[in-house]
JSON list of C-alpha atoms in Angstrom, two decimals:
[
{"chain": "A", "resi": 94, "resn": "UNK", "atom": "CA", "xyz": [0.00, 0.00, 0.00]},
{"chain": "A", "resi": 95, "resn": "UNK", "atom": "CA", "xyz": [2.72, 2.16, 0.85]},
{"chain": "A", "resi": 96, "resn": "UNK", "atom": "CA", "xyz": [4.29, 1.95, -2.76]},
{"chain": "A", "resi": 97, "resn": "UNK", "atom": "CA", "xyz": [1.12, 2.47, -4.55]},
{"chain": "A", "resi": 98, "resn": "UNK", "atom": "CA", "xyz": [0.92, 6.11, -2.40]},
{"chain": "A", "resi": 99, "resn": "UNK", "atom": "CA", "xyz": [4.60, 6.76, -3.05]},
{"chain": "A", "resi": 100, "resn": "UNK", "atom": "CA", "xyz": [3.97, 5.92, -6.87]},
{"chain": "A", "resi": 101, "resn": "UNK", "atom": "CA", "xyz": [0.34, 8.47, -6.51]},
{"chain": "A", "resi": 102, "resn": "UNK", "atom": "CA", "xyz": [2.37, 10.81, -5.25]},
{"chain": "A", "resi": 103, "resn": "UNK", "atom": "CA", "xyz": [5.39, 10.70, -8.02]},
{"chain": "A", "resi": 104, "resn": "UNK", "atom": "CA", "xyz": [2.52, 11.29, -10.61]},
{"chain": "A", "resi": 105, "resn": "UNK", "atom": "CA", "xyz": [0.83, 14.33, -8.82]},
{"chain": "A", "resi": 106, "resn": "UNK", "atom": "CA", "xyz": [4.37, 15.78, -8.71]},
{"chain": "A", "resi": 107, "resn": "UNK", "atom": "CA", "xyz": [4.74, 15.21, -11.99]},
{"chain": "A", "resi": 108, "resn": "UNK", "atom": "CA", "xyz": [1.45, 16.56, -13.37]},
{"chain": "A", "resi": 109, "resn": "UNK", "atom": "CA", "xyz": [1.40, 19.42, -10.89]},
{"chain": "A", "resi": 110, "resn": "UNK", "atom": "CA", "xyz": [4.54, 20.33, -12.68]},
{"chain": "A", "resi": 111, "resn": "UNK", "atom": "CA", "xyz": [3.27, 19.86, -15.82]},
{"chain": "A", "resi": 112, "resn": "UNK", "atom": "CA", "xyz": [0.13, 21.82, -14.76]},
{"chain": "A", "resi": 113, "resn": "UNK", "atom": "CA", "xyz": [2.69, 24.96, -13.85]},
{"chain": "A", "resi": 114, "resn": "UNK", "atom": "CA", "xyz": [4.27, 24.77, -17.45]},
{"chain": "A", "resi": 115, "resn": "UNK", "atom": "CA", "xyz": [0.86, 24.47, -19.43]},
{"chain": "A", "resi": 116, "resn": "UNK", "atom": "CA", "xyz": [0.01, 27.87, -16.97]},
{"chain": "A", "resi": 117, "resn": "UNK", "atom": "CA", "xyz": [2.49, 29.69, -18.08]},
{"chain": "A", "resi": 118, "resn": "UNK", "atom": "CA", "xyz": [1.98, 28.62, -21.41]},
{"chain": "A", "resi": 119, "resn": "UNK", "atom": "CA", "xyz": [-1.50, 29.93, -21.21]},
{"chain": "A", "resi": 120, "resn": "UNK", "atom": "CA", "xyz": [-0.23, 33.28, -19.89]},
{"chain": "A", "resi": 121, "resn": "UNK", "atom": "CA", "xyz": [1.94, 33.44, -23.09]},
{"chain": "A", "resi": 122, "resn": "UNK", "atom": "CA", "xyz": [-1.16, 32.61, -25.02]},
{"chain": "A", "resi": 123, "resn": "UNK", "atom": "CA", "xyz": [-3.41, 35.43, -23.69]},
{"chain": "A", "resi": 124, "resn": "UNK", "atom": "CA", "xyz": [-0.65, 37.93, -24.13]},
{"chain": "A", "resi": 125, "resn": "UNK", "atom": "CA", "xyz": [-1.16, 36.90, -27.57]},
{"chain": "A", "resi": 126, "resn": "UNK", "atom": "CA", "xyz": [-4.46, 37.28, -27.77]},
{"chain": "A", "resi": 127, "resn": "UNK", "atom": "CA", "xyz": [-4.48, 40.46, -26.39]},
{"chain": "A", "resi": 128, "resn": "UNK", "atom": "CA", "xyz": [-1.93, 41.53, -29.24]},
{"chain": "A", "resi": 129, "resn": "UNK", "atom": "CA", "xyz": [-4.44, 40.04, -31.62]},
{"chain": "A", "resi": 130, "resn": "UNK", "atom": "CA", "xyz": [-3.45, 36.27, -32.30]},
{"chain": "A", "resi": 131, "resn": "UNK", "atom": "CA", "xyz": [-5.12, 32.95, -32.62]},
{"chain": "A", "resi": 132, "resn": "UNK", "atom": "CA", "xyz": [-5.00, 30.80, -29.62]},
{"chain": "A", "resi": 133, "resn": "UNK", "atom": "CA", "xyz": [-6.45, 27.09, -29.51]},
{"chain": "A", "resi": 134, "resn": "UNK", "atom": "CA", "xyz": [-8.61, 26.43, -26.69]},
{"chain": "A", "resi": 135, "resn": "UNK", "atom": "CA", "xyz": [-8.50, 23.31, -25.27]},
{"chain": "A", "resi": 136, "resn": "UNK", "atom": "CA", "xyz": [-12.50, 22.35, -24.60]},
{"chain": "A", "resi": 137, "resn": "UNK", "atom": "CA", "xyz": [-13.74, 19.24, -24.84]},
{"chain": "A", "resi": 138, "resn": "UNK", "atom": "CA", "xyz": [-15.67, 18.31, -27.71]},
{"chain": "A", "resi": 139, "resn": "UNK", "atom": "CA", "xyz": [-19.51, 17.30, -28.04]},
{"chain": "A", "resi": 140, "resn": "UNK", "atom": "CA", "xyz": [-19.89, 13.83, -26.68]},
{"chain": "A", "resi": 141, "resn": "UNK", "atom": "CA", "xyz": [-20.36, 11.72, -29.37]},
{"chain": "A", "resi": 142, "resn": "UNK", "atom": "CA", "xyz": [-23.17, 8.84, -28.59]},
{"chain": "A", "resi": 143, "resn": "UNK", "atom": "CA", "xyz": [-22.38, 5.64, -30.48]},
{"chain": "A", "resi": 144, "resn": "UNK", "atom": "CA", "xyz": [-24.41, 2.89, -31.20]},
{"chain": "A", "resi": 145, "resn": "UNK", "atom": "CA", "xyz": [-24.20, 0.49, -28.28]},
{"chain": "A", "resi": 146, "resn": "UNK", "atom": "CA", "xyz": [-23.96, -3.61, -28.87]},
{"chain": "A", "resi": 147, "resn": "UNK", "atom": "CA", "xyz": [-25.76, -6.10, -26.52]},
{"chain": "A", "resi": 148, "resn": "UNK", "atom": "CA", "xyz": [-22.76, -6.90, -25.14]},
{"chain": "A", "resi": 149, "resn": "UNK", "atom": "CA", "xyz": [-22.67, -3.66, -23.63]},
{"chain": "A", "resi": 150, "resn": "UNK", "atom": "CA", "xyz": [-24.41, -2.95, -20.37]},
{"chain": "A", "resi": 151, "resn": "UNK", "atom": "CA", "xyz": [-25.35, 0.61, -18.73]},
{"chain": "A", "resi": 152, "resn": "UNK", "atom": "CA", "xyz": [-23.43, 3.71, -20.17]},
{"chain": "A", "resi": 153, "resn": "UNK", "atom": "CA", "xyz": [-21.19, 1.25, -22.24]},
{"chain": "A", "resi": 154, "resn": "UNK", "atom": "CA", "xyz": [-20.88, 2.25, -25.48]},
{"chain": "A", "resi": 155, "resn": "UNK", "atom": "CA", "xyz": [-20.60, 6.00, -25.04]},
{"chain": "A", "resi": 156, "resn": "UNK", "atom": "CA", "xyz": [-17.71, 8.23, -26.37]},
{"chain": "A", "resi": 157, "resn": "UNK", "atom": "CA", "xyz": [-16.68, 11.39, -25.75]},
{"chain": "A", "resi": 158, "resn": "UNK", "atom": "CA", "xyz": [-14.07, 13.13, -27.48]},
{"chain": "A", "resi": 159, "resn": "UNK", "atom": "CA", "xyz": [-11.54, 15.86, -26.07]},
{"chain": "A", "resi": 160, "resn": "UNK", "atom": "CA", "xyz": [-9.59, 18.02, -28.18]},
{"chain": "A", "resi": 161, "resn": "UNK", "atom": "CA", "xyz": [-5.88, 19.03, -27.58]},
{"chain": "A", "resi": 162, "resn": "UNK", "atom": "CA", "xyz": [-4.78, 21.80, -26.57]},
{"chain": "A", "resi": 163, "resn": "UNK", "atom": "CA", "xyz": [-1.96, 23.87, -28.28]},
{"chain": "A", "resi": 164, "resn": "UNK", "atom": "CA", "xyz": [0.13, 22.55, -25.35]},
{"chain": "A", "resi": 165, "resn": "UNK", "atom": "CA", "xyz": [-0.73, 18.71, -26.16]},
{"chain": "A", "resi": 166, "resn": "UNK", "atom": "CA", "xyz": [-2.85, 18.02, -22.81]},
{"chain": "A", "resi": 167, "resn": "UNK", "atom": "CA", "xyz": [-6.58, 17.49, -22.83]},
{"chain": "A", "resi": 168, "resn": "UNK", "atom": "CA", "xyz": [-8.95, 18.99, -20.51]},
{"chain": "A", "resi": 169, "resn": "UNK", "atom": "CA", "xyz": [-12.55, 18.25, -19.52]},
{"chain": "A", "resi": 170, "resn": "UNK", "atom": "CA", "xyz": [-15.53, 19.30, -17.42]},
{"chain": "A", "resi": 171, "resn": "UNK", "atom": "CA", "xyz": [-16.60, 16.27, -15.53]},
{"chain": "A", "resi": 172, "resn": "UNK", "atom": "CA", "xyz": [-18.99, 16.13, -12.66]},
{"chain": "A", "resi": 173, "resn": "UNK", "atom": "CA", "xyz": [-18.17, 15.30, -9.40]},
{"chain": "A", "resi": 174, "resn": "UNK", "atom": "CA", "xyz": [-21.34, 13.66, -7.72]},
{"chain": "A", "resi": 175, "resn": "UNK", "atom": "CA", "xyz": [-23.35, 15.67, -10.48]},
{"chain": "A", "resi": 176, "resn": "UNK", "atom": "CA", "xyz": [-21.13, 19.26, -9.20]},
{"chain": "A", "resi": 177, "resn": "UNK", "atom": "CA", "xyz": [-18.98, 20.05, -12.41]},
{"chain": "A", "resi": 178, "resn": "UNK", "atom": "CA", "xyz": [-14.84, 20.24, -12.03]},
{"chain": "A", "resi": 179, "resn": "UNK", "atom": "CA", "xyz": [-12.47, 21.09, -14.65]},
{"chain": "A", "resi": 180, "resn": "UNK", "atom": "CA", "xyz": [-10.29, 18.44, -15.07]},
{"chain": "A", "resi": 181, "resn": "UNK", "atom": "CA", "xyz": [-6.41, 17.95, -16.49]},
{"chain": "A", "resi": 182, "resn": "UNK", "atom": "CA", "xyz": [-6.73, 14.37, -18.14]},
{"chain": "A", "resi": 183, "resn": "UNK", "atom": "CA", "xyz": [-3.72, 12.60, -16.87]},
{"chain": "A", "resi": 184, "resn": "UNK", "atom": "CA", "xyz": [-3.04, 8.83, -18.01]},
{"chain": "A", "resi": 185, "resn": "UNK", "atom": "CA", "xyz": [0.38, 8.96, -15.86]},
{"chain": "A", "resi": 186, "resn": "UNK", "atom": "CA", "xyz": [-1.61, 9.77, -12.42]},
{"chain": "A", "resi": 187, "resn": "UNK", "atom": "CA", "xyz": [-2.29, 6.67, -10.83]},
{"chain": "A", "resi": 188, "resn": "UNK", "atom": "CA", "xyz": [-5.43, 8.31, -9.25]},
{"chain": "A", "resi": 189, "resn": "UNK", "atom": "CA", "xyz": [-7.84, 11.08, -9.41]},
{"chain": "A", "resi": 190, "resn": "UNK", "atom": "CA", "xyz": [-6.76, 14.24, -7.45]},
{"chain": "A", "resi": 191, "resn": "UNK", "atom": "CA", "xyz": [-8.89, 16.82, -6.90]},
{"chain": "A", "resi": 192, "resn": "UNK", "atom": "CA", "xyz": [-8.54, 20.46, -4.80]},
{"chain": "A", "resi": 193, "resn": "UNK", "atom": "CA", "xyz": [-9.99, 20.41, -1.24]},
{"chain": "A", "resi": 194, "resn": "UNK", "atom": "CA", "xyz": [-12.38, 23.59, -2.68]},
{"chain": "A", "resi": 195, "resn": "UNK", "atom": "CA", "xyz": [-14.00, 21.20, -5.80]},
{"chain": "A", "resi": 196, "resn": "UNK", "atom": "CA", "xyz": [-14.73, 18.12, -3.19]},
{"chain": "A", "resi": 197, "resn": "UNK", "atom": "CA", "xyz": [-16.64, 20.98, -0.70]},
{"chain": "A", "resi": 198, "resn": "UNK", "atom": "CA", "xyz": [-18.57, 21.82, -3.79]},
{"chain": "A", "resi": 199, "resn": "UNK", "atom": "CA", "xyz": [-19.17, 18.15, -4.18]},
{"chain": "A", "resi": 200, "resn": "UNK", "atom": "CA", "xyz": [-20.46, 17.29, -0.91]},
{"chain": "A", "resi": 201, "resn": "UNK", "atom": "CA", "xyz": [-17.13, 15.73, -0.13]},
{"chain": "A", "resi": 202, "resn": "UNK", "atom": "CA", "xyz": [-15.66, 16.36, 3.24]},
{"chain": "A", "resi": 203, "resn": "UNK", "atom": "CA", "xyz": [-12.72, 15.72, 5.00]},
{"chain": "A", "resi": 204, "resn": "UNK", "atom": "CA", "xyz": [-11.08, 16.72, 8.47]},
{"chain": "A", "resi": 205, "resn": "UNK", "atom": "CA", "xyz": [-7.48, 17.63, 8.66]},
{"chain": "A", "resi": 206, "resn": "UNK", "atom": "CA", "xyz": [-7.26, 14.32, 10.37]},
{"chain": "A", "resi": 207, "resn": "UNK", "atom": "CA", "xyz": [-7.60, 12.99, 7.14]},
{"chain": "A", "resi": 208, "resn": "UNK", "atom": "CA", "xyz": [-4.57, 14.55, 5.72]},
{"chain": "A", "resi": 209, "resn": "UNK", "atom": "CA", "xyz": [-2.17, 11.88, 6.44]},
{"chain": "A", "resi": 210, "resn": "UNK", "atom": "CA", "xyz": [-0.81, 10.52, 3.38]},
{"chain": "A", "resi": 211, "resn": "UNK", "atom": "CA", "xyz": [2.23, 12.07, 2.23]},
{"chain": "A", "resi": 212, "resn": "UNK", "atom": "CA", "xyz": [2.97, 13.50, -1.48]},
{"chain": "A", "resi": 213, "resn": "UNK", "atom": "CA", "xyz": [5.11, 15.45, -2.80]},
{"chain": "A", "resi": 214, "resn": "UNK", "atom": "CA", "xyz": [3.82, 18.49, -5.81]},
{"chain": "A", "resi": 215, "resn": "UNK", "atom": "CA", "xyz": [5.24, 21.00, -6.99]},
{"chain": "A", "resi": 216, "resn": "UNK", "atom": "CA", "xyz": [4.56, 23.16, -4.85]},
{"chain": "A", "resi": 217, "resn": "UNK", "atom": "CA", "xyz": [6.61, 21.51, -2.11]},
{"chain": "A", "resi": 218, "resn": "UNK", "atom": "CA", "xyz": [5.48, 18.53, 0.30]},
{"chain": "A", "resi": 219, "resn": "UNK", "atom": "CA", "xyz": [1.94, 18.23, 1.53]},
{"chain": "A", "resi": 220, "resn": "UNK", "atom": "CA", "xyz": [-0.63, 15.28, 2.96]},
{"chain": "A", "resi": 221, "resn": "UNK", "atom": "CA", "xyz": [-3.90, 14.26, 1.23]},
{"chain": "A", "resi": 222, "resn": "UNK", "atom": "CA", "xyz": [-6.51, 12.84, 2.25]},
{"chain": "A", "resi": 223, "resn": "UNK", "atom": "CA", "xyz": [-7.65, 9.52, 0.67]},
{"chain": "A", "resi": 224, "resn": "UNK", "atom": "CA", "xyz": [-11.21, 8.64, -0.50]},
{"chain": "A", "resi": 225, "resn": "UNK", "atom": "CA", "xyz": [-13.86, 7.38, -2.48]},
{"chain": "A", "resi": 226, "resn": "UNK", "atom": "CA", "xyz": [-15.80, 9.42, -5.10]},
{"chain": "A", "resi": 227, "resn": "UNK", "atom": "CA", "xyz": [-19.31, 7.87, -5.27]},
{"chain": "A", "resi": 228, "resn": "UNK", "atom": "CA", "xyz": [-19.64, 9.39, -8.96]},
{"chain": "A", "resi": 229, "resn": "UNK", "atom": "CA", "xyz": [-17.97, 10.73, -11.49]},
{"chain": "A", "resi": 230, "resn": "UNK", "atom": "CA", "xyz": [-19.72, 11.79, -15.07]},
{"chain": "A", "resi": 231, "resn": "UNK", "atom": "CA", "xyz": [-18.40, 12.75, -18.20]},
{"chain": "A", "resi": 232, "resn": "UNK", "atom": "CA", "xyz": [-21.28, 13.36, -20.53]},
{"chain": "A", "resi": 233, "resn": "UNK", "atom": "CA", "xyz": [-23.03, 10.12, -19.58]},
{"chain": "A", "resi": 234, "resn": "UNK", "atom": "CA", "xyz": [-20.09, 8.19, -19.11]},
{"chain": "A", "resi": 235, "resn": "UNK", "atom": "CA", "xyz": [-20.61, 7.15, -15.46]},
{"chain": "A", "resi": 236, "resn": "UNK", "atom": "CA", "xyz": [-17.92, 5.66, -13.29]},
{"chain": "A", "resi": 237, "resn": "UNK", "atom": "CA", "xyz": [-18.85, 4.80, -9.45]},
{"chain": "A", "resi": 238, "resn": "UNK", "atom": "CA", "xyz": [-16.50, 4.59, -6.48]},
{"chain": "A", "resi": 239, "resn": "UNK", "atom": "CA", "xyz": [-13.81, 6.27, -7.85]},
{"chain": "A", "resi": 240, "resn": "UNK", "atom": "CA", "xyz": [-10.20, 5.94, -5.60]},
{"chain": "A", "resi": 241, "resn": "UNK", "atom": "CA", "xyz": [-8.62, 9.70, -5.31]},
{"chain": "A", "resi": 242, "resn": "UNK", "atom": "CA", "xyz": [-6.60, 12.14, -3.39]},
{"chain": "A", "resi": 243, "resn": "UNK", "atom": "CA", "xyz": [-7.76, 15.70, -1.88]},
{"chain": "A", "resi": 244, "resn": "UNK", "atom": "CA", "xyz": [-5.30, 17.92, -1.96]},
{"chain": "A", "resi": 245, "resn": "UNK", "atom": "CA", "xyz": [-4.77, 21.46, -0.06]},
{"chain": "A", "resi": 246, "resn": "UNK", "atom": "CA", "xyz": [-5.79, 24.14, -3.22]},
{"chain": "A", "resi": 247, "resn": "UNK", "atom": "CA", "xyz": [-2.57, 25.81, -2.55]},
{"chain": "A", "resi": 248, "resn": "UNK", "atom": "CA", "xyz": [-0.93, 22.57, -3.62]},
{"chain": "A", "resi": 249, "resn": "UNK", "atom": "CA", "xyz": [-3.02, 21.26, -6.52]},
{"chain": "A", "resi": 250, "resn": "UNK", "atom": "CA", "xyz": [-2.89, 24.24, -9.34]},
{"chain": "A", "resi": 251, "resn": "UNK", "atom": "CA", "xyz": [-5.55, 21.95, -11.38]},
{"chain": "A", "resi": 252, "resn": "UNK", "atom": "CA", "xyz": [-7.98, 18.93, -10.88]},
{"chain": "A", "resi": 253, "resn": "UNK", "atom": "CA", "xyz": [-6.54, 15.41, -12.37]},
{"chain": "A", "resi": 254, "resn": "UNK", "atom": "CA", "xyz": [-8.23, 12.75, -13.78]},
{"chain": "A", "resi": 255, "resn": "UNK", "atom": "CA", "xyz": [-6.42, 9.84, -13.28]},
{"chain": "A", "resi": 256, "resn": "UNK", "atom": "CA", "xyz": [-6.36, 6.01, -14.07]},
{"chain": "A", "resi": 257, "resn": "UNK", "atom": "CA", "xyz": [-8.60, 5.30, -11.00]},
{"chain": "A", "resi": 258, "resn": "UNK", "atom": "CA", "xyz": [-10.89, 6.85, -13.54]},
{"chain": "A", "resi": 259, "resn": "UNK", "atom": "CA", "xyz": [-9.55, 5.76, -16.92]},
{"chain": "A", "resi": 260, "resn": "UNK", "atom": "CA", "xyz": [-9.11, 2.58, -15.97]},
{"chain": "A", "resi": 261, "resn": "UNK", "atom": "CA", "xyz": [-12.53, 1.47, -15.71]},
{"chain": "A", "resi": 262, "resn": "UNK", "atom": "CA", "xyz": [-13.47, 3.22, -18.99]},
{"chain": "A", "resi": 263, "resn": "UNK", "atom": "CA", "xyz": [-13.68, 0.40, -21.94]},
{"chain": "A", "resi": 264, "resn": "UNK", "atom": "CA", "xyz": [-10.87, 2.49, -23.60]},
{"chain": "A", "resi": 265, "resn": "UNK", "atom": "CA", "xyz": [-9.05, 5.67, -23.72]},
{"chain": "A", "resi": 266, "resn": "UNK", "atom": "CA", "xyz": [-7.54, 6.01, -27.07]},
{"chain": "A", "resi": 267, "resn": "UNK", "atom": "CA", "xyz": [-5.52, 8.88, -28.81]},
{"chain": "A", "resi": 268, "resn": "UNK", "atom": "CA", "xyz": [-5.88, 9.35, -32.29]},
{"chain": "A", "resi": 269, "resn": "UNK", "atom": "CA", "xyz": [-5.71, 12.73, -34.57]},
{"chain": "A", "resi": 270, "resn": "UNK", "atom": "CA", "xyz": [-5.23, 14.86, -31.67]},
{"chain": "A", "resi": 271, "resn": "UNK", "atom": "CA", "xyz": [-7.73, 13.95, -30.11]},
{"chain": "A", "resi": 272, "resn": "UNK", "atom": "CA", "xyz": [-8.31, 11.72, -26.69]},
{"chain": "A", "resi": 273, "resn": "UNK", "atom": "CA", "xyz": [-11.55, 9.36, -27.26]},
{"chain": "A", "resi": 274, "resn": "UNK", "atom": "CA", "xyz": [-13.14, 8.27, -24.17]},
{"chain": "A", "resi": 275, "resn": "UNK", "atom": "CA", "xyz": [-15.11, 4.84, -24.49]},
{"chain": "A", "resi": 276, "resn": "UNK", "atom": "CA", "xyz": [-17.41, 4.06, -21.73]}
]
C-alpha cells in the first residue's frame, strides 16, 4: 500500500509540474491574444453517442471526445457527484486528485485528520486525504466509487483525472489529436 501512495504521489508531482508549465503557457497565449493572435482552446468536444452492442451494459458504449490543446494536454468538465470540475486528463496519475475547494462543492468532506498521506507536488510537500468518489460523469459516461486524493488548493494548481478513472473506462484512445473516451 505504501508503494502504490509513493507511486500516486510521483505522478501528482509530476502533473502538478506539468500543470505549472501548461500555466504559463496559457499566460503566453493570452498575451497573444491580447496583441491580436489565434489561440487554440483546449474544450472538450460534443460527446459523441455511439451505437451500443448487446454486449454492452449501462453507459457502455458512449464516447466522448476531447480536443488538444496547443500545449498537447486534454482537458474536460466532468462532474463530481453531479457538481462540475475542470479536469487535467492525466493517463500517468495513478489516481484522481482533486482540490480540497471542488470536493466541498461536491459534498465531499474531510477533516485535517484525514490529511495523512504524504505527497510530494510541486509546490513543495503536503498530505492528502484519501477517499472514495461515489460518482464521477463525463457526458453520460458514469464511473462509481472512484479511488482519489484531496489535496490542499494551494498545492493542486488543477484537478486530475487519473487512471482510477480511466481505468474502468472500456478504452481511452488517442488518435488525430484527439483523446476518445469509451465508456
Amino acid at each position: 500500500m505504501r508503494s502504490e501512495f509513493l507511486g500516486a504521489a510521483a505522478m501528482i508531482c509530476a502533473t502538478v509540474v506539468a500543470v505549472k508549465h501548461f500555466e504559463a503557457q496559457k499566460a503566453v497565449a493570452e498575451s497573444g491574444a491580447q496583441a491580436g493572435g489565434v489561440i487554440a482552446a483546449a474544450t472538450p468536444a460534443a460527446a459523441a453517442p455511439v451505437q451500443k452492442s448487446a454486449d454492452h451494459a449501462g453507459d457502455y458504449g458512449r464516447e466522448v471526445r476531447l480536443l488538444a490543446g496547443s500545449n498537447h494536454q486534454y482537458f474536460v468538465t466532468a462532474a463530481v457527484n453531479r457538481r462540475p470540475a475542470s479536469f487535467l486528463v492525466d493517463t500517468g496519475a495513478s489516481f484522481v486528485a482533486l482540490r480540497d475547494s471542488d470536493a466541498r462543492a461536491a459534498n465531499i468532506h474531510v477533516s485535517w485528520s484525514d490529511y495523512k498521506h504524504p505527497v510530494r507536488t510541486a509546490n513543495g510537500d503536503t498530505k492528502a486525504a484519501m477517499i472514495d468518489i461515489d460518482l464521477i460523469e463525463i457526458d453520460g459516461i458514469r464511473v462509481e466509487n472512484v479511488k482519489a486524493f484531496i489535496l490542499p488548493d494551494e498545492q493542486l494548481a488543477m484537478n486530475l483525472l487519473g487512471m482510477s478513472f480511466l481505468s474502468q473506462l472500456e478504452s481511452v484512445e488517442q488518435r488525430n489529436g484527439e483523446l476518445v473516451l469509451k465508456g
